[in-house]
Amino acid sequence: MSFDYINALQKKPTTRTPIWVMRQAGRYLPEYRATRKQAGDFMSLCKNKELACEVTMQPIDRFDLDAAILFSDILTIPDAMGLGLYFSEGEGPKFTSPIQSLADIEKIPTDVTNELTYVFDAVATIKKALNNRVPLIGFSGSPWTLATYMIEGGSSKTFANTKRMLFNEPQALHLLLDKLADSVIGYLNQQVLSGADSLMLFDTWGGVLSKQNYLDFSLDYMAKIVKSIKALHPTVPITLFSKNGGKHLTDIADTGCDGVGIDWTVELDDVQAQVGDKVAIQGNLDPAVMYATPEIIEKEVKKVLSKFKGNTGHIFNLGHGITPDVDPENMKVLVDCVHKFSAR
Ligand code: 1CP
């Protein structure tokens, strides 16, 4: 099997620039909204392997995408650690028992793979349904990003509690991050054993840290995960994505990862000049371009493609997830334009 998505990550020749889109399965698709309604709530959808498989396949059936991504969430690990995850309508994720002290951190378990078998079952079910059409991406949140949700008790704008712990009790935060890194290693290892062909770490909130704090509290733990997974599965490509991480790209590329995800606040040619010899680059169309007309989308796609030099090492994506109010027809325009204008 030869896939442009895997080949691009490994800098092998590709027939065209591969594309997948963060949140490609989700609320912008009417068929997703229907399955989600059938499941009841979001976590029930994640915990039902047939329905998780169904929504993973929906964008693959509709568009000519080059990879599928497991339908799940990054908050499965904190949920398995006993924090009580729930989704309140319109408010995003919440925890009934957020982390408030060192004592809370000492109590949480590290080996949670037994609580996450529903995720591995979903991976195996999706892998079978894909029947080698396209590769399957497994994923986890980064320890830092997971820690922010666990300490804030949900989404946050200021990360006040997490940063308070970072400055007042750095050792407590390091203990939590250590436990999370070990959990993530076990989690990703099981995803590969169940059929994931490639892995991605979402560090959505890495960009809110200063340089040294980013290195110490986010990147170090991602580097540990990369090293451990590479020792177990040397040929499985790993992509790291720190949103707003433009200042840290050379540090990220030095972890031994295969791909670096970038958002739209950096220029693809600058990034390629910095790290293009070491890693493949994933990105970086502004997700808001998806609100524009097909003609504008085509123009913006050409702009991104023209910034990358060479025939491999670029995986097209948005700089962050596709938003729920995008017209699905524009997703088709995007995918087809990327392929049409990058054919070798
Ligand atoms: O109502 C619904 O249907 C729930 C919306 C939703 C969806 C579709 C959530 C809740 N999660 C997901 C799926 C999801 N989440 C995937 C599936 C695969 C795909 O990409 O198609 C993935 C990879 C994630 C990862 C995820 N969850 C991240 C990292 C990536 C990113 O977007 O930055 C984060 C931060 C989360 C937390 C989360 N889960 C859900 C929401 C709405 C959020 C974000 C909350 C916030 O902004 O803080």
mmCIF file of C-alpha atoms and ligand atoms in Angstrom, residues 20-27 32 36 42 45-46 59 69-75 87 89 91-93 139 141 145 149 154-156 202-205 241 243 320-321, ligand 1:
data_model
loop_
_atom_site.group_PDB
_atom_site.id
_atom_site.type_symbol
_atom_site.label_atom_id
_atom_site.label_comp_id
_atom_site.label_asym_id
_atom_site.label_seq_id
_atom_site.Cartn_x
_atom_site.Cartn_y
_atom_site.Cartn_z
ATOM 1 C CA TRP A 20 -7.239 16.022 5.292
ATOM 2 C CA VAL A 21 -9.037 18.567 7.443
ATOM 3 C CA MET A 22 -9.112 18.912 11.222
ATOM 4 C CA ARG A 23 -12.672 18.210 12.455
ATOM 5 C CA GLN A 24 -13.525 16.809 9.004
ATOM 6 C CA ALA A 25 -16.223 14.730 10.706
ATOM 7 C CA GLY A 26 -18.488 17.101 12.568
ATOM 8 C CA ARG A 27 -21.361 19.490 12.813
ATOM 9 C CA TYR A 32 -23.112 13.925 11.248
ATOM 10 C CA ARG A 36 -25.200 12.554 16.669
ATOM 11 C CA PHE A 42 -21.563 13.420 22.246
ATOM 12 C CA LEU A 45 -21.375 8.752 20.029
ATOM 13 C CA CYS A 46 -17.686 8.299 20.942
ATOM 14 C CA PRO A 59 -16.377 12.778 5.113
ATOM 15 C CA ILE A 69 -9.159 10.537 11.516
ATOM 16 C CA LEU A 70 -10.557 8.491 14.367
ATOM 17 C CA PHE A 71 -13.773 10.027 15.624
ATOM 18 C CA SER A 72 -13.259 10.579 19.335
ATOM 19 C CA ASP A 73 -12.121 13.441 21.552
ATOM 20 C CA ILE A 74 -8.966 14.466 23.379
ATOM 21 C CA LEU A 75 -10.867 14.494 26.685
ATOM 22 C CA PHE A 87 -20.963 18.205 27.533
ATOM 23 C CA GLU A 89 -25.362 22.084 25.253
ATOM 24 C CA GLU A 91 -21.037 25.380 26.419
ATOM 25 C CA GLY A 92 -18.500 22.744 25.428
ATOM 26 C CA PRO A 93 -16.803 20.203 27.662
ATOM 27 C CA PHE A 139 -4.628 11.051 18.085
ATOM 28 C CA GLY A 141 -4.294 15.739 23.279
ATOM 29 C CA THR A 145 -3.580 20.857 26.705
ATOM 30 C CA TYR A 149 -9.069 21.270 30.741
ATOM 31 C CA GLY A 154 -13.545 22.953 30.979
ATOM 32 C CA SER A 155 -12.645 25.502 28.311
ATOM 33 C CA SER A 156 -10.951 28.709 29.387
ATOM 34 C CA PHE A 202 -3.144 18.199 19.460
ATOM 35 C CA ASP A 203 -1.510 20.889 21.584
ATOM 36 C CA THR A 204 -4.310 23.379 21.129
ATOM 37 C CA TRP A 205 -3.240 25.585 24.055
ATOM 38 C CA PHE A 241 0.482 20.600 16.309
ATOM 39 C CA LYS A 243 -1.722 26.044 17.807
ATOM 40 C CA HIS A 320 -7.371 24.721 12.783
ATOM 41 C CA GLY A 321 -10.666 22.834 12.701
HETATM 42 O O1 1CP B 1 -21.725 18.692 19.667
HETATM 43 C C1 1CP B 1 -20.874 17.956 19.162
HETATM 44 O O2 1CP B 1 -21.124 17.189 18.214
HETATM 45 C C2 1CP B 1 -19.515 17.986 19.779
HETATM 46 C C3 1CP B 1 -18.512 18.725 18.997
HETATM 47 C C4 1CP B 1 -17.208 17.936 19.016
HETATM 48 C C5 1CP B 1 -16.668 17.183 17.970
HETATM 49 C C6 1CP B 1 -17.243 16.982 16.594
HETATM 50 C C7 1CP B 1 -16.344 17.793 20.133
HETATM 51 C C8 1CP B 1 -16.520 18.352 21.493
HETATM 52 N N1 1CP B 1 -15.306 16.975 19.769
HETATM 53 C C9 1CP B 1 -15.467 16.571 18.466
HETATM 54 C C10 1CP B 1 -14.608 15.628 17.717
HETATM 55 C C11 1CP B 1 -13.155 15.789 17.792
HETATM 56 N N2 1CP B 1 -12.445 16.482 18.735
HETATM 57 C C12 1CP B 1 -12.241 15.172 16.908
HETATM 58 C C13 1CP B 1 -12.694 14.189 15.843
HETATM 59 C C14 1CP B 1 -11.941 13.951 14.639
HETATM 60 C C15 1CP B 1 -11.957 15.042 13.578
HETATM 61 O O3 1CP B 1 -11.058 15.896 13.591
HETATM 62 O O4 1CP B 1 -12.797 14.973 12.660
HETATM 63 C C16 1CP B 1 -10.955 15.578 17.311
HETATM 64 C C17 1CP B 1 -9.626 15.237 16.668
HETATM 65 C C18 1CP B 1 -11.102 16.386 18.456
HETATM 66 C C19 1CP B 1 -9.983 16.948 19.232
HETATM 67 C C20 1CP B 1 -10.236 18.006 20.230
HETATM 68 N N3 1CP B 1 -11.236 18.086 21.167
HETATM 69 C C21 1CP B 1 -9.369 19.097 20.467
HETATM 70 C C22 1CP B 1 -8.056 19.312 19.737
HETATM 71 C C23 1CP B 1 -8.235 19.883 18.385
HETATM 72 C C24 1CP B 1 -8.771 21.278 18.325
HETATM 73 O O5 1CP B 1 -9.875 21.449 17.764
HETATM 74 O O6 1CP B 1 -8.101 22.189 18.827
HETATM 75 C C25 1CP B 1 -9.891 19.857 21.524
HETATM 76 C C26 1CP B 1 -9.314 21.121 22.117
HETATM 77 C C27 1CP B 1 -11.071 19.209 21.961
HETATM 78 C C28 1CP B 1 -11.945 19.592 23.101
HETATM 79 C C29 1CP B 1 -13.336 19.756 22.648
HETATM 80 N N4 1CP B 1 -14.197 18.733 22.422
HETATM 81 C C30 1CP B 1 -15.373 19.200 21.916
HETATM 82 C C31 1CP B 1 -15.271 20.608 21.819
HETATM 83 C C32 1CP B 1 -16.337 21.530 21.334
HETATM 84 C C33 1CP B 1 -13.968 20.942 22.239
HETATM 85 C C34 1CP B 1 -13.323 22.309 22.213
HETATM 86 C C35 1CP B 1 -13.660 23.101 23.416
HETATM 87 C C36 1CP B 1 -12.813 24.337 23.501
HETATM 88 O O7 1CP B 1 -12.761 25.123 22.532
HETATM 89 O O8 1CP B 1 -12.160 24.525 24.535
#
